[in-house]
Coordinates of C-alpha atoms in Angstrom, one line a residue:
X1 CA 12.4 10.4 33.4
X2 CA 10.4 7.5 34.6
X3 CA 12.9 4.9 36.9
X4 CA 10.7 1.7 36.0
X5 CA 11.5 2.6 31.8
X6 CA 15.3 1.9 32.4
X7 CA 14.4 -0.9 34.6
X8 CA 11.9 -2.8 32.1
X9 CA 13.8 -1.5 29.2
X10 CA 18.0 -0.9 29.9
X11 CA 20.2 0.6 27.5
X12 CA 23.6 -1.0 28.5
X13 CA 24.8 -3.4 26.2
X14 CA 22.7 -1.3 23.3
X15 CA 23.7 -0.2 20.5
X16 CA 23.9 3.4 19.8
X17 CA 22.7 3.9 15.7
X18 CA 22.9 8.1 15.7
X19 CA 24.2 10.7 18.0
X20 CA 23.5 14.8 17.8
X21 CA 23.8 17.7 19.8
X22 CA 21.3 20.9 19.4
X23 CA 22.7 23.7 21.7
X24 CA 23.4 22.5 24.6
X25 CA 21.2 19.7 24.3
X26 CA 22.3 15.6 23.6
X27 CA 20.3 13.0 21.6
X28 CA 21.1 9.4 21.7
X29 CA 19.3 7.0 19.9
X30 CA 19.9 3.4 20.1
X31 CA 18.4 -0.3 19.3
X32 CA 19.0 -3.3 21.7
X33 CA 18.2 -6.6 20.8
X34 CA 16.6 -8.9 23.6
X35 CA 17.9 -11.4 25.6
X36 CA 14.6 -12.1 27.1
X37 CA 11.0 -11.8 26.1
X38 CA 9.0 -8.3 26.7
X39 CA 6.3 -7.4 25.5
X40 CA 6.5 -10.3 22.6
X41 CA 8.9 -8.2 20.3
X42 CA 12.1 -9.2 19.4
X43 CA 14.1 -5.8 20.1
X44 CA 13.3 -2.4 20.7
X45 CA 14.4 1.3 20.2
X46 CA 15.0 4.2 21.9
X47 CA 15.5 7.9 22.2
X48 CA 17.3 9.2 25.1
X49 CA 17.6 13.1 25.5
X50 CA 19.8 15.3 27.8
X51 CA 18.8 18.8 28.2
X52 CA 20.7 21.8 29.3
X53 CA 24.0 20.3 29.4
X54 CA 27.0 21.8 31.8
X55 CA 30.0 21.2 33.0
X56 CA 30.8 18.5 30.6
X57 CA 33.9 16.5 29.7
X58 CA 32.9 15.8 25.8
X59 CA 35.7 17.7 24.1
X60 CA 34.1 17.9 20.6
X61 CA 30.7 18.1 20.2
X62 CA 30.0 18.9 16.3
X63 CA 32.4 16.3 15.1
X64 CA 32.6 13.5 17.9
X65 CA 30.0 10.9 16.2
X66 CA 29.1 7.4 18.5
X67 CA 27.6 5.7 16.0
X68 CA 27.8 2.0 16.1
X69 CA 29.4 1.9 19.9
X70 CA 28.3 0.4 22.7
X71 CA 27.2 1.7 25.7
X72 CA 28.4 -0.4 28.8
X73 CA 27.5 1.6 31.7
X74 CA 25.2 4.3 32.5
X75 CA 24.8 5.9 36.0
X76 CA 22.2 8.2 36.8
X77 CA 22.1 10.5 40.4
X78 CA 19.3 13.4 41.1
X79 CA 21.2 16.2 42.4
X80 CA 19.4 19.5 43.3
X81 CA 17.9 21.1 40.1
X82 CA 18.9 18.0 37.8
X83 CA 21.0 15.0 37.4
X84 CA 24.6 14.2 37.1
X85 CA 25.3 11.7 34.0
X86 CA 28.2 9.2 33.6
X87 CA 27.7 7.8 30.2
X88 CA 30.7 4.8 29.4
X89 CA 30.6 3.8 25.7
X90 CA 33.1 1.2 23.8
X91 CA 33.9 2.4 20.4
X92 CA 35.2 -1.0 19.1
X93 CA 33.1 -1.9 15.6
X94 CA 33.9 -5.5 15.9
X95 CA 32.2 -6.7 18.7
X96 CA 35.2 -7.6 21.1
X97 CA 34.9 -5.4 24.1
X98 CA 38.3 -3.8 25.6
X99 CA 39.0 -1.3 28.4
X100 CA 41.3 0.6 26.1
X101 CA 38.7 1.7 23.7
X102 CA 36.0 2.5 26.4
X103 CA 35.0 6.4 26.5
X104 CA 33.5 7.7 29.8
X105 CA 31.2 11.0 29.7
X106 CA 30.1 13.0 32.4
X107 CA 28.2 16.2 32.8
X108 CA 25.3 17.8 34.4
X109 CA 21.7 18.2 32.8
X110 CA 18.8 19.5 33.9
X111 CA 16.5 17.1 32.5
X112 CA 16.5 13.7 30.8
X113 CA 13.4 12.1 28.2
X114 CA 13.5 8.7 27.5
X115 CA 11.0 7.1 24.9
X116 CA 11.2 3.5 24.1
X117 CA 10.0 2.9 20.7
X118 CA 8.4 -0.2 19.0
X119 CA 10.4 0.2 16.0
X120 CA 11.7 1.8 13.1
X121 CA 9.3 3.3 10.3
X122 CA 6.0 1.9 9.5
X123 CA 4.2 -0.7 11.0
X124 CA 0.6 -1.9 9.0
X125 CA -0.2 -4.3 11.7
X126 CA -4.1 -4.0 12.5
X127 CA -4.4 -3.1 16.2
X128 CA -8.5 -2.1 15.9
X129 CA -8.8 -5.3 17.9
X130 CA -6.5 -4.5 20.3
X131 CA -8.1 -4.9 24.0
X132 CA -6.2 -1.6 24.9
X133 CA -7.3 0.6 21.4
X134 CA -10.9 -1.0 22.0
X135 CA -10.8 0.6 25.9
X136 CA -11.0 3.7 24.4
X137 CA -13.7 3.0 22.6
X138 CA -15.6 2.1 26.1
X139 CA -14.2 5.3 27.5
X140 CA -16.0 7.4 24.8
X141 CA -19.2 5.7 24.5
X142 CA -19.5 6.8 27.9
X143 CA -20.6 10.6 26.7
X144 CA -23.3 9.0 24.2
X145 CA -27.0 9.8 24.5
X146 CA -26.2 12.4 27.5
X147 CA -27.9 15.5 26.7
X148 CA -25.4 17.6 28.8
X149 CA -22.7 16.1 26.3
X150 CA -24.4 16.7 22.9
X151 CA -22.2 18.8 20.3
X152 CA -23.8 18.5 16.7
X153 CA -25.5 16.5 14.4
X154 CA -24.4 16.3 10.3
X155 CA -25.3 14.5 7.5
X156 CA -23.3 13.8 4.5
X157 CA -25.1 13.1 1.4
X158 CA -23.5 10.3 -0.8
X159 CA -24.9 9.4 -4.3
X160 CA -28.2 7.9 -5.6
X161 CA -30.1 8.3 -2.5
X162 CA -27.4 7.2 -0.1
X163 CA -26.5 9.4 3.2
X164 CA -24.4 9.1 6.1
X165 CA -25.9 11.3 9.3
X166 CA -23.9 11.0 12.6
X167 CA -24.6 12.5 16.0
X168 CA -21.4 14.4 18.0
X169 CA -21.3 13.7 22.2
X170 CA -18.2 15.2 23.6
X171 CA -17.4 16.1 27.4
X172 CA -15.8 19.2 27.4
X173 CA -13.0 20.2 30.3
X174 CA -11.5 23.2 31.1
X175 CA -7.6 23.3 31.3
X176 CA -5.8 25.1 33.7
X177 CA -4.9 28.1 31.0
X178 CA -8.9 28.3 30.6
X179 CA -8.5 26.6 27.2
X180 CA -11.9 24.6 26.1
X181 CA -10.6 21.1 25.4
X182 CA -12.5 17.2 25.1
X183 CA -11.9 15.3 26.9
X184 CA -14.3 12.1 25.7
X185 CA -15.6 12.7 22.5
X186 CA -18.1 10.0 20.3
X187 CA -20.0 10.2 17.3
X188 CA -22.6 7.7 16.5
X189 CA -22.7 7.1 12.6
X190 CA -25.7 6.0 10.5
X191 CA -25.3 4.9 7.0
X192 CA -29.0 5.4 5.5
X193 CA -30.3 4.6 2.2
X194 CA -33.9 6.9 1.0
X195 CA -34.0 7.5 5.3
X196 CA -34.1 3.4 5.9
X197 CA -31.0 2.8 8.4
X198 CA -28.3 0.2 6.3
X199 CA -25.6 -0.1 9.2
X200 CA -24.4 1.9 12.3
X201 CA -21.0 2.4 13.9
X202 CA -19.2 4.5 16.1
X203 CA -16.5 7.3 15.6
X204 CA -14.2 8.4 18.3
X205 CA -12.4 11.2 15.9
X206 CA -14.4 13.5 13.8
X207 CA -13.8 11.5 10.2
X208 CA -17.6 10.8 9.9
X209 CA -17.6 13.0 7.1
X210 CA -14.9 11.0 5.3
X211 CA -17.1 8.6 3.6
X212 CA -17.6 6.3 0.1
X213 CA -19.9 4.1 -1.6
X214 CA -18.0 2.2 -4.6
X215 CA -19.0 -0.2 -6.9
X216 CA -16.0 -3.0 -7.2
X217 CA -15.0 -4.5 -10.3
X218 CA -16.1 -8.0 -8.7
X219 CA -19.8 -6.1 -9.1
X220 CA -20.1 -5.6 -5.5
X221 CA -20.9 -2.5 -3.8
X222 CA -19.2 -1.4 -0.4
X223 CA -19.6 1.4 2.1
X224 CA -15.8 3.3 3.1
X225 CA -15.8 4.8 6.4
X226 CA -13.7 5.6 9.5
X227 CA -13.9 5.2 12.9
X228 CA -10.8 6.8 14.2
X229 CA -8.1 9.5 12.5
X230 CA -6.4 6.5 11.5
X231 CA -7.0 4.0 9.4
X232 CA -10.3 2.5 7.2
X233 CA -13.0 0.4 7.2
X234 CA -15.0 -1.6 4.4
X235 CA -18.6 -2.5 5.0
X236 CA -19.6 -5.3 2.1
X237 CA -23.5 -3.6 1.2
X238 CA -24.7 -7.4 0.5
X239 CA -23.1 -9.7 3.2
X240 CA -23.3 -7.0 5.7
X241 CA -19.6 -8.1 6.2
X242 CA -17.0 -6.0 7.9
X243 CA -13.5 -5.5 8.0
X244 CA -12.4 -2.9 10.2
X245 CA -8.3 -1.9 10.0
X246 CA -6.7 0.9 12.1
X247 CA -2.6 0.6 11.5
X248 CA -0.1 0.1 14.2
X249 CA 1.5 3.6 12.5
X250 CA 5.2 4.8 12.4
X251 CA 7.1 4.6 15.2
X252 CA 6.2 5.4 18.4
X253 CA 6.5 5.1 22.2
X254 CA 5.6 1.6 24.1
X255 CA 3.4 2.8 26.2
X256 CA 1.1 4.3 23.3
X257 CA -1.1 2.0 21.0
X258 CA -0.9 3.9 17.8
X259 CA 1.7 6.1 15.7
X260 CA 1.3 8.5 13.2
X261 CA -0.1 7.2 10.0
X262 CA -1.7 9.0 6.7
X263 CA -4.7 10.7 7.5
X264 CA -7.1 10.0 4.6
X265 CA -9.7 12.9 3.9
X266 CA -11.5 11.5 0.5
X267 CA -11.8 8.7 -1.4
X268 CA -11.3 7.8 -4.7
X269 CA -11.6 4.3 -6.5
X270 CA -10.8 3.0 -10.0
X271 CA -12.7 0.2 -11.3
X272 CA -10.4 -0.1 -14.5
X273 CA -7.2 -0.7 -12.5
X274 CA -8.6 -1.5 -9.3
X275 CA -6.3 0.7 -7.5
X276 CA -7.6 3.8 -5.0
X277 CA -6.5 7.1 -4.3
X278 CA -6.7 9.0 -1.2
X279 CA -6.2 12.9 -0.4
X280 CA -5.1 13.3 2.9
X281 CA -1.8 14.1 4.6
X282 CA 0.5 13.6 7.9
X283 CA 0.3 15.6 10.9
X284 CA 2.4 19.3 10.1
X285 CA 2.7 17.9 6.5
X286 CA 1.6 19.3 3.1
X287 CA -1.4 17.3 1.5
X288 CA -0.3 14.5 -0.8
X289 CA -2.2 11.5 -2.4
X290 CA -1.9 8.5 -1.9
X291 CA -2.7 5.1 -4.0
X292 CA -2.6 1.8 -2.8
X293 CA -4.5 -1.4 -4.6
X294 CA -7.6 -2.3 -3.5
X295 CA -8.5 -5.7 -5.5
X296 CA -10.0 -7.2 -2.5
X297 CA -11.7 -5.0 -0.4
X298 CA -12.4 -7.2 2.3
X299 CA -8.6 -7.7 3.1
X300 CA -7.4 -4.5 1.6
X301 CA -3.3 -4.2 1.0
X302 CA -2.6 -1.6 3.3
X303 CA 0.6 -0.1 1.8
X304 CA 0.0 3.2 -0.2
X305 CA 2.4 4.9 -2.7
X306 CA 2.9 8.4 -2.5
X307 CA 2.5 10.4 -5.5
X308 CA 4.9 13.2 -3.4
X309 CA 7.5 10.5 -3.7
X310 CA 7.2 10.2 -7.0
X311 CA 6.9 12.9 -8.3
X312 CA 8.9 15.4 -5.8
X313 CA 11.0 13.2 -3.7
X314 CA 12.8 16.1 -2.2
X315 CA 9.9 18.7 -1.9
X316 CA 11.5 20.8 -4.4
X317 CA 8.8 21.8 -6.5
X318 CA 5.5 21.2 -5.3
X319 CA 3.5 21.7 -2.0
X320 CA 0.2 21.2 -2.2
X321 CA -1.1 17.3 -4.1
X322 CA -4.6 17.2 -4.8
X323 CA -6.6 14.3 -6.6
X324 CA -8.8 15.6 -9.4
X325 CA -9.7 12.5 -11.6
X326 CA -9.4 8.9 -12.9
X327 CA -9.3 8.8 -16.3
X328 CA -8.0 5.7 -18.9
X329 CA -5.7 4.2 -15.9
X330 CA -4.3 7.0 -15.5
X331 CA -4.3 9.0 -12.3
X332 CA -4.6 12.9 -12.4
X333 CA -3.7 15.2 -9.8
X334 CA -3.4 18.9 -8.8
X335 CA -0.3 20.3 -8.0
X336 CA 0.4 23.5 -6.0
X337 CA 4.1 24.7 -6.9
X338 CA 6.4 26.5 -4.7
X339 CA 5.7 29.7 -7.2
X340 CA 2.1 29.7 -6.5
X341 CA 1.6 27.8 -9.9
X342 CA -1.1 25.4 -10.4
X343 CA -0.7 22.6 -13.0
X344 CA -2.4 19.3 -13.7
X345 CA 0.0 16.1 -13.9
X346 CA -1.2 12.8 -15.6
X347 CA 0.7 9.2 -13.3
X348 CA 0.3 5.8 -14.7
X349 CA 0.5 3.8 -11.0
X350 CA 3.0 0.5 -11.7
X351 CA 0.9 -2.5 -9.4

């Protein structure tokens, strides 16, 4: 629990949106809207967690819900081996606070985790420019072109004479349990066309591998790359243009300048319907492909559909979403289902 987090960010006077208890453990998450300007956003979220609850007053645990109260007081003491809570709440739904519908808790926990989140779900917001994601960048570069720090070099080969090759710098720490981890890690990119250098760009995830050249239905060509595990980049082969876009991701903690986002692993673009697929998946998720429209590359729409959602909304049937082909507009994929069966499935994506 960091002090300065309630301090810069309070809960009283939030609103708590969902309650649960796991064992002896209590989650609270809330929203509180602003009355004055941080960080330039409007409102933010949080997640508050109580661990290894005792000695506490709540009477019912699996049916009490606090949903849509208030929370008008919170006091916090560190007593030996944790902290004793004393959590008010005011369960009135219509906004006029009383003293005869307030609810004080108190008990003991052993710890307490508080995340303050941006918001809720998916944020597209390109953050590749951000002076904070672009440090990291500076951090990294810092193992480049030291021999002590050199991992691998690759080359993927794309079509018609076309190759990306990249060059893999990492400084590698050891942890206190001995494990082998990086802790700075860079990979300088070359796109090369019959071993004549196009256009160079760094990598600070391995993705150098993910990689396209497409020819658009405007009759340009352009070179699809990725500097980061998030995100993707469009590099016009004529202008020498770029657009570089790394998403703000799905909700996440303040203090972090990305969430989770898809992770696209392959690339696959239809001139016929000007749409583009992409295999990939979420962290801990099954593989799923995504489509998203991709009429103008330059200033690509960054929201994708998931065929998963489509398809399977519920993960019912199917694991496993693969793409195999475009073909007439229409998108065909691979399915893996739960019974180890392997079919083919033909989508018509509505723009």
């Amino acid at each position: 629990m960091k002090e300065e987090d309630f301090k810069e960010y309070p809960i009283i006077d939030s609103t708590i949106e969902e309650s649960y208890w796991y064992c002896n453990n209590l989650c609270v998450k809330g929203k509180y809207n602003k009355t004055k300007d941080v960080s330039n956003d409007k409102d933010y979220y949080y997640n508050l967690y109580f661990s290894d609850i005792k000695d506490s007053d709540i009477a019912d645990k699996k049916q009490k819900s606090y949903e849509n109260t208030k929370i008008v007081a919170f006091e916090v003491s560190k007593v030996h081996s944790g902290f004793n809570i004393c959590l008010t709440i005011d369960c009135r739904s219509d906004g006029i606070e009383s003293f005869e519908c307030r609810q004080t808790m108190q008990f003991w926990c052993k710890d307490i985790r508080y995340d303050i989140l941006k918001y809720r779900g998916m944020s597209y917001k390109n953050v590749y420019f951000n002076p904070q994601y672009q440090a990291l960048f500076a951090k990294n570069r810092q193992a480049y072109g030291k021999d002590e720090y050199f991992l691998k070099e690759n080359r993927n080969d794309l079509e018609n004479g076309y190759v990306v090759q990249w060059d893999s710098y990492g400084e590698c720490r050891r942890a206190n349990n001995d494990v082998l981890y990086t802790h700075t890690f860079i990979q300088r990119c070359r796109l090369l066309y019959k071993e004549t250098m196009l256009f160079e760009y760094d990598s600070i995830y391995d993705m150098a591998h993910v990689s396209a050249i497409i020819k658009h239905q405007n009759g340009k060509s352009y070179f699809l790359f990725k500097t980061d595990l998030y995100g993707l980049n469009v590099y016009d082969m004529k202008s020498k243009e770029i657009f570089y876009y790394v998403p703000e991701g799905y909700q996440h903690s303040y203090q972090q300048i990305c969430g989770e986002s898809f992770i696209i692993t392959s690339i696959h673009y239809d001139n016929k319907t000007n749409l583009i697929a992409y295999e990939g998946c979420y962290w801990g998720g099954t593989s799923d492909v995504m489509v998203g429209d991709f009429s103008n590359p330059m200033n690509f729409n960054p929201i994708l559909k998931s065929i998963h959602e489509i398809i399977d909304p519920e993960y019912d049937y199917y694991d496993d979403i693969d793409f195999d082909k475009w073909e007439d507009g229409m998108l065909h994929v691979i399915v893996d289902g739960k019974k180890d069966i392997v079919e083919p499935i033909k989508i018509r994506i509505d723009e």
